Backbone as a chain_set.jsonl record, in Angstrom:
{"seq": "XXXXXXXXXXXXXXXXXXXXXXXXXXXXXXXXXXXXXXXXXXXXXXXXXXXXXXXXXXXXXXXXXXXXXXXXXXXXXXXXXXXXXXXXXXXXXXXXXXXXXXXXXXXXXXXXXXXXX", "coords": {"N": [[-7.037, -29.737, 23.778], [-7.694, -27.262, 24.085], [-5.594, -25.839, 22.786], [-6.062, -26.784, 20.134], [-8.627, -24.855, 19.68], [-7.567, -22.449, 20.39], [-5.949, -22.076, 18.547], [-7.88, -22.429, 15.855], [-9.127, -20.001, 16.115], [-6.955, -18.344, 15.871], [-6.787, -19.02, 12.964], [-9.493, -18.09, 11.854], [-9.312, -15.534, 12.167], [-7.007, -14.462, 10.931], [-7.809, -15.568, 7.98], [-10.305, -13.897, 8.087], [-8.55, -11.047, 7.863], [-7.364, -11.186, 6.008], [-9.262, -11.664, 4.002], [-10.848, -8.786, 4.062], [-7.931, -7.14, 3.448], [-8.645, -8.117, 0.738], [-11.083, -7.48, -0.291], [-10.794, -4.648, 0.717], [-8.909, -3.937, -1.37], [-9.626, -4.429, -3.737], [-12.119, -2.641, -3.794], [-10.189, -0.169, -4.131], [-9.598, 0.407, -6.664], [-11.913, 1.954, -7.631], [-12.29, 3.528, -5.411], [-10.822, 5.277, -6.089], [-10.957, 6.47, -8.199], [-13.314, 8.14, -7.934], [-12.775, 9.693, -5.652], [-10.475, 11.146, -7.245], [-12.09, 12.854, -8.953], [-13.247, 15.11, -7.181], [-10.533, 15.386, -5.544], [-7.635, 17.035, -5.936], [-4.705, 15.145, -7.89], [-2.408, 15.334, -6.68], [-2.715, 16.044, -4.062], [-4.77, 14.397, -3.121], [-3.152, 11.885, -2.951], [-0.912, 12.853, -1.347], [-2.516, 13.153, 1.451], [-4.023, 10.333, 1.562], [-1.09, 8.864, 1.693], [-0.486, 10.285, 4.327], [-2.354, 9.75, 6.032], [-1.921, 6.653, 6.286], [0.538, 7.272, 7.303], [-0.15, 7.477, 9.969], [-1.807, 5.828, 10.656], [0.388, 3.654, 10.231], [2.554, 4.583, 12.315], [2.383, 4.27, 14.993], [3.794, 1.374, 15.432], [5.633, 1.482, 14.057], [7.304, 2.851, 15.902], [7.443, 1.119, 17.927], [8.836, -1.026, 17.525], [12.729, -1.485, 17.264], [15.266, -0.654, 15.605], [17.976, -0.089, 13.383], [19.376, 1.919, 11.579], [20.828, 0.867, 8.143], [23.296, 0.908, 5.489], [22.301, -0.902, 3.452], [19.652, -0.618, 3.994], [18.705, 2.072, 3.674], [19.552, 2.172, 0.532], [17.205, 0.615, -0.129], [15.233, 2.423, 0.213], [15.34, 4.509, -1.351], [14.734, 3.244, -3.545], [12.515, 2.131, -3.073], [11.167, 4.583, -3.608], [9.894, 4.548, -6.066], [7.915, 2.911, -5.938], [6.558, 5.158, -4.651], [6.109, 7.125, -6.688], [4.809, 5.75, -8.385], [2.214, 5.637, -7.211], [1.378, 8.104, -7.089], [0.995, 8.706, -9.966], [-0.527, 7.018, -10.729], [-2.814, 7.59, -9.719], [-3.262, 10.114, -11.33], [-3.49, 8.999, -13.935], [-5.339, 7.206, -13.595], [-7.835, 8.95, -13.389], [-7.556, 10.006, -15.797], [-8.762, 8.082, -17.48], [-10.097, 4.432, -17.932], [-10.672, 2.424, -14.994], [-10.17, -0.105, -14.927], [-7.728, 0.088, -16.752], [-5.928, 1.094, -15.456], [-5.584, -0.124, -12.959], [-4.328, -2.433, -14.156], [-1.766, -1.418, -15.062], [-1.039, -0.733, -12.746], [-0.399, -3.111, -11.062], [1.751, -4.069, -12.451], [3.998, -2.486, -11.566], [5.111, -4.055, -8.563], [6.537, -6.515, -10.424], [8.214, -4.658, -11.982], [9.817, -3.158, -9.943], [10.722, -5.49, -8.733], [12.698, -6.367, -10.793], [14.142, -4.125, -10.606], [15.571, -4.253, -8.261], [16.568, -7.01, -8.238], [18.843, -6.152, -10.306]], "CA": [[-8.313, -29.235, 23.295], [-7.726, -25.826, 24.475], [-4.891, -25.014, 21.911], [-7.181, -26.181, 18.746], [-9.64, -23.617, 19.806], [-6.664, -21.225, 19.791], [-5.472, -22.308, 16.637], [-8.942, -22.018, 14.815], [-9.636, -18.515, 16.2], [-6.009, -17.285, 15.27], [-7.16, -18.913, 11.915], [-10.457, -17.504, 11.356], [-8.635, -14.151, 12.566], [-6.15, -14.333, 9.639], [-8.677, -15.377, 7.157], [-10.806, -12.471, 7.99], [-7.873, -10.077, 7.558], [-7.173, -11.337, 4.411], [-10.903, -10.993, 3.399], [-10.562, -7.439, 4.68], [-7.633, -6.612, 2.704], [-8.865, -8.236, -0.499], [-11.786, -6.372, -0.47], [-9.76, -2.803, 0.353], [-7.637, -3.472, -2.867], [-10.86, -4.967, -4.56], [-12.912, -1.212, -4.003], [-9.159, 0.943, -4.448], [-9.677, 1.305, -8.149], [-13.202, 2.594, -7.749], [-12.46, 4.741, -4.548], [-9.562, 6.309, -6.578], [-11.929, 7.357, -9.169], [-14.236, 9.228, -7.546], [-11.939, 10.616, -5.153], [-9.647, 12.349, -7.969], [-12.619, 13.735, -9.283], [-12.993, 15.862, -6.268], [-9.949, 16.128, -4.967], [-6.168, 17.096, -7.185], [-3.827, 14.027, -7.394], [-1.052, 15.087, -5.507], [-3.643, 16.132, -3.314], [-5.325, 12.876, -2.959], [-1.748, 11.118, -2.873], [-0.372, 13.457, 0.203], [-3.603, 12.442, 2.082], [-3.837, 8.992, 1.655], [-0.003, 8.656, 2.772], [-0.535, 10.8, 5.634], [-3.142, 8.799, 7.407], [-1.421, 5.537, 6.234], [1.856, 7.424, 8.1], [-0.272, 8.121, 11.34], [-1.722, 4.318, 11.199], [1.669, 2.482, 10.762], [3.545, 5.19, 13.7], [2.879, 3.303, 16.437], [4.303, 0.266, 15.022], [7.362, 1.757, 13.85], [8.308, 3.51, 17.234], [7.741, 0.252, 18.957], [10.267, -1.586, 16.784], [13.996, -1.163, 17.428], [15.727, -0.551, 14.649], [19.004, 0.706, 13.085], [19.972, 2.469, 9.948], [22.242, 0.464, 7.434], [23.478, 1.025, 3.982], [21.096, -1.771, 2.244], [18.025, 0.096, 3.876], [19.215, 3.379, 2.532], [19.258, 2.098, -0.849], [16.329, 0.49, -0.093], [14.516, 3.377, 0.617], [15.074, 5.103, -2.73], [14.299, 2.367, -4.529], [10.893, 1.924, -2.936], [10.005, 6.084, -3.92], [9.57, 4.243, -7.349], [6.412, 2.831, -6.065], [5.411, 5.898, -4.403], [5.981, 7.667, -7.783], [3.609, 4.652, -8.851], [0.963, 5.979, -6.844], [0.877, 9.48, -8.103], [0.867, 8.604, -11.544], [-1.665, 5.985, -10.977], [-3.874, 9.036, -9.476], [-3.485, 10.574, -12.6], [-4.165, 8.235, -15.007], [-7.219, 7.014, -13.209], [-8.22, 10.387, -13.267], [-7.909, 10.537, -17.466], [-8.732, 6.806, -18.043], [-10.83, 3.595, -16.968], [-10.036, 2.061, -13.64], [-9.564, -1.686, -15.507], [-6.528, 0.207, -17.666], [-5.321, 1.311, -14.47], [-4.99, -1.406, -12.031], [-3.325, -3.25, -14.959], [-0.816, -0.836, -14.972], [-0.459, -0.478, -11.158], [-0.051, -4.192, -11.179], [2.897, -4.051, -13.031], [5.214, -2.296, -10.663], [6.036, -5.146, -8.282], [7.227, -6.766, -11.106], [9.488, -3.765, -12.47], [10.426, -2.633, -8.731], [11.366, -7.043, -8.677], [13.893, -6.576, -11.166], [15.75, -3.246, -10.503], [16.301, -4.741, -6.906], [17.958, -7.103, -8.748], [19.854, -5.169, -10.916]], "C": [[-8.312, -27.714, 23.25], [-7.327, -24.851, 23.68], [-4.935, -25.295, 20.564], [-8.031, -24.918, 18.875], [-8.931, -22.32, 19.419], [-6.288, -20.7, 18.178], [-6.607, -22.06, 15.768], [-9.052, -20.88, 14.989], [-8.389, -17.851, 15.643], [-6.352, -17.473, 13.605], [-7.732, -18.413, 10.955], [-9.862, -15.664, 11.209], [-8.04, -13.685, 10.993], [-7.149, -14.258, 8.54], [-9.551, -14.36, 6.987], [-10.17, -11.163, 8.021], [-7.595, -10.136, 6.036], [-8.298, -10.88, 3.564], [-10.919, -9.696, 3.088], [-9.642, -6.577, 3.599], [-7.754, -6.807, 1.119], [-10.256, -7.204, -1.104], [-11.257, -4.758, -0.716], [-9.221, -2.743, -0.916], [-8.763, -3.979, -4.075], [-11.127, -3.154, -5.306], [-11.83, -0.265, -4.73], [-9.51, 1.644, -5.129], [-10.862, 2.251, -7.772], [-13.24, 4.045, -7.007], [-11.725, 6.076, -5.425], [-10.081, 7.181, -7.422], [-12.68, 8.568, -9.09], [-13.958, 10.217, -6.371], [-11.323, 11.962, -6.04], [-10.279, 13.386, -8.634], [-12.88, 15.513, -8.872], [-11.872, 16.835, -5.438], [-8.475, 16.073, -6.101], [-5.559, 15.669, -6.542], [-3.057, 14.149, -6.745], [-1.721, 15.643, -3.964], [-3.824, 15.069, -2.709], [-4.43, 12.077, -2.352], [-1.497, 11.241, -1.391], [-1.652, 12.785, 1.53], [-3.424, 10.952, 2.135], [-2.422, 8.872, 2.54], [0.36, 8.906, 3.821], [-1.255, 10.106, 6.066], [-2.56, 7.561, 7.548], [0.318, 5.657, 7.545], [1.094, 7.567, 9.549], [-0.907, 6.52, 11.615], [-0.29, 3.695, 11.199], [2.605, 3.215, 12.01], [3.779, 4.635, 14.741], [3.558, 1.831, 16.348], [5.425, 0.432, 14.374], [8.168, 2.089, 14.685], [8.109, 2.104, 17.828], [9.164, -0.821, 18.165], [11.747, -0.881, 16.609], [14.599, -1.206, 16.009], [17.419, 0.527, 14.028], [19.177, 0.74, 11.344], [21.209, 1.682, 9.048], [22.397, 0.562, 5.812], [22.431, 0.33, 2.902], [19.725, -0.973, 2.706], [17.934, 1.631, 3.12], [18.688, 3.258, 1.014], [18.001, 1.525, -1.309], [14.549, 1.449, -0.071], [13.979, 4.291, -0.825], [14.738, 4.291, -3.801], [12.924, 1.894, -4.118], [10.069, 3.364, -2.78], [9.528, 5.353, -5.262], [8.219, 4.322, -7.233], [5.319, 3.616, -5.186], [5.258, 6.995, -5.59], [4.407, 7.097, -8.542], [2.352, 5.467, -8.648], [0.616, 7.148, -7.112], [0.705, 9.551, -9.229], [-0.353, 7.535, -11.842], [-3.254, 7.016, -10.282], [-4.585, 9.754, -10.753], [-4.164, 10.102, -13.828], [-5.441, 7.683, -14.832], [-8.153, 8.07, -13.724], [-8.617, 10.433, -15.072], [-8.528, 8.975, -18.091], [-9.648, 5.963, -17.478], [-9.811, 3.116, -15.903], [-9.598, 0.174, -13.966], [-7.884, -1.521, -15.975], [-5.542, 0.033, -16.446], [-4.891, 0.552, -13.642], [-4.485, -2.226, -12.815], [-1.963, -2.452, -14.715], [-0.206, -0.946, -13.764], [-0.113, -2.152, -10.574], [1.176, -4.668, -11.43], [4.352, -3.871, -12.494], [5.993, -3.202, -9.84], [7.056, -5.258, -9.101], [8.26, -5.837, -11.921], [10.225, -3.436, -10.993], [11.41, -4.39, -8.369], [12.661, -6.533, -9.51], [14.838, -5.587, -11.533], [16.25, -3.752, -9.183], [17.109, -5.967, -7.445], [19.03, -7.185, -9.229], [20.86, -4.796, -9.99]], "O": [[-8.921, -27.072, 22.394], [-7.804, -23.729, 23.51], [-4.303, -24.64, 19.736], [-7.969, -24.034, 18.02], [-9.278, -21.448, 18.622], [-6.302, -19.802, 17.336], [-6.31, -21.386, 14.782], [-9.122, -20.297, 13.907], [-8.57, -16.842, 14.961], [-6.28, -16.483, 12.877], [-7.333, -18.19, 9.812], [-10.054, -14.869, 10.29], [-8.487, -12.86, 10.196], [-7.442, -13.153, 8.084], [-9.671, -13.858, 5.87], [-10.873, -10.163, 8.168], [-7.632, -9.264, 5.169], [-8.306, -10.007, 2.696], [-11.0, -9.367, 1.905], [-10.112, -5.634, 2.963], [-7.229, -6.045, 0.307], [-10.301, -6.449, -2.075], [-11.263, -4.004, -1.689], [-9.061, -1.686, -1.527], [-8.524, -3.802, -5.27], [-10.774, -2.602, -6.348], [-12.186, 0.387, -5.712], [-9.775, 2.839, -5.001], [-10.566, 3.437, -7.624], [-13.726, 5.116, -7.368], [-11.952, 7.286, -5.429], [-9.818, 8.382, -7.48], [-12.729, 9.582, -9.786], [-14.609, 11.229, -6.112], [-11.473, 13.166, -5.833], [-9.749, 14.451, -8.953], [-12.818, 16.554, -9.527], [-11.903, 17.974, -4.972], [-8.337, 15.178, -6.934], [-5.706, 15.177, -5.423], [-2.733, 13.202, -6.028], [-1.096, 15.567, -2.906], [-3.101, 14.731, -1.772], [-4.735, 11.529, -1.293], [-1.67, 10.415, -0.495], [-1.33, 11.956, 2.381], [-2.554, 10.489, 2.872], [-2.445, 8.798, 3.769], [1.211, 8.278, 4.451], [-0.63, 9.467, 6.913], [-2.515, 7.107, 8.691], [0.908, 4.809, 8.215], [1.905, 7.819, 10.44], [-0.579, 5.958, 12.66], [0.126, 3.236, 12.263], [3.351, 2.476, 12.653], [4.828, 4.452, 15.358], [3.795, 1.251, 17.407], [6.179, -0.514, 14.142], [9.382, 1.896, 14.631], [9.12, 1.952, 18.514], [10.282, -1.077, 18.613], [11.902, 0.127, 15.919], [14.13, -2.102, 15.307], [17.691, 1.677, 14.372], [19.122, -0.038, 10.391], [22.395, 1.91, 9.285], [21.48, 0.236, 5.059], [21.925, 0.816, 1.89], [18.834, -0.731, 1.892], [17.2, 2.052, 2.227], [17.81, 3.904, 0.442], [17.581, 1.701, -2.452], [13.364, 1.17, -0.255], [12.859, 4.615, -1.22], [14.477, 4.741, -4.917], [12.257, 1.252, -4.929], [8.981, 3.544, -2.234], [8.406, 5.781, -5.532], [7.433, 5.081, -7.799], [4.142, 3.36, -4.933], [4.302, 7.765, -5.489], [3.417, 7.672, -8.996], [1.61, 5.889, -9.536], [-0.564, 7.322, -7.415], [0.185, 10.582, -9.654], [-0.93, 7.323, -12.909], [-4.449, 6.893, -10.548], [-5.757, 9.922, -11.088], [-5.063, 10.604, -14.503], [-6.385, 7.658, -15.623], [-9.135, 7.859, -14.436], [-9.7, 10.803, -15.526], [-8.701, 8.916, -19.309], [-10.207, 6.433, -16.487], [-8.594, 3.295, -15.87], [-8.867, -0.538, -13.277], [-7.001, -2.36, -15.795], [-4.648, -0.807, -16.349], [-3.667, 0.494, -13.519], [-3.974, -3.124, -12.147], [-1.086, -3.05, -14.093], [0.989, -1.216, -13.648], [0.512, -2.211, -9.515], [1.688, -5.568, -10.765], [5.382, -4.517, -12.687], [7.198, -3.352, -10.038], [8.126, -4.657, -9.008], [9.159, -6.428, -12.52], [11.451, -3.515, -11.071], [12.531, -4.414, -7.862], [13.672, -6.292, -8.849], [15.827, -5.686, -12.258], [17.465, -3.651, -9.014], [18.303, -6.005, -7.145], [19.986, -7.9, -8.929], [21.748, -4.012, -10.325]]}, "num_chains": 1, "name": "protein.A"}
């Protein structure tokens, strides 16, 4: 009995993270909008990735980890989609936010098939 109860609350848990981040990527377009107005894109960009680098820190130093050739190449092949995000700054910036998240949509699927290229 004890470890349904568990099991529903880790459930509900999950489900309300998911909620959580569907919403965040719901608002994005919108925030992005009225952000770039205010602030320059590579502006905007550097920001955003900086707080995103000071939330994931503690969760990278606690994980052991070693350097190997596939993460390397891995590494430069995932600036693509931080290129993504400066150019998707931009274009927000000159464009609607529908054009845009089509576009920014897209990457997966191009970043999918130079990995495997």
């Amino acid at each position: 009995m004890n470890i349904q109860i568990k099991e529903n609350k880790n459930l509900t848990i999950a489900f309300l993270a998911i909620l959580l981040a569907g919403f965040l990527g719901a608002v994005q377009g919108t925030f992005v909008k009225i952000a770039v107005k205010e602030i320059p894109p590579f502006s905007f960009t550097f920001i955003r990735f900086f707080l995103a680098s000071i939330i994931m820190l503690p969760f990278f130093l606690k994980e052991k980890f070693s350097l190997k050739k596939g993460l390397v190449i891995m590494f430069f092949i995932s600036l693509l989609g931080t290129v993504n995000v400066v150019f998707y700054a931009f274009g927000v910036r000159l464009t609607d936010v529908n054009i845009g998240a089509v576009l920014y949509t897209t990457v997966p699927i191009i970043t999918a098939i130079l990995s495997f290229l």
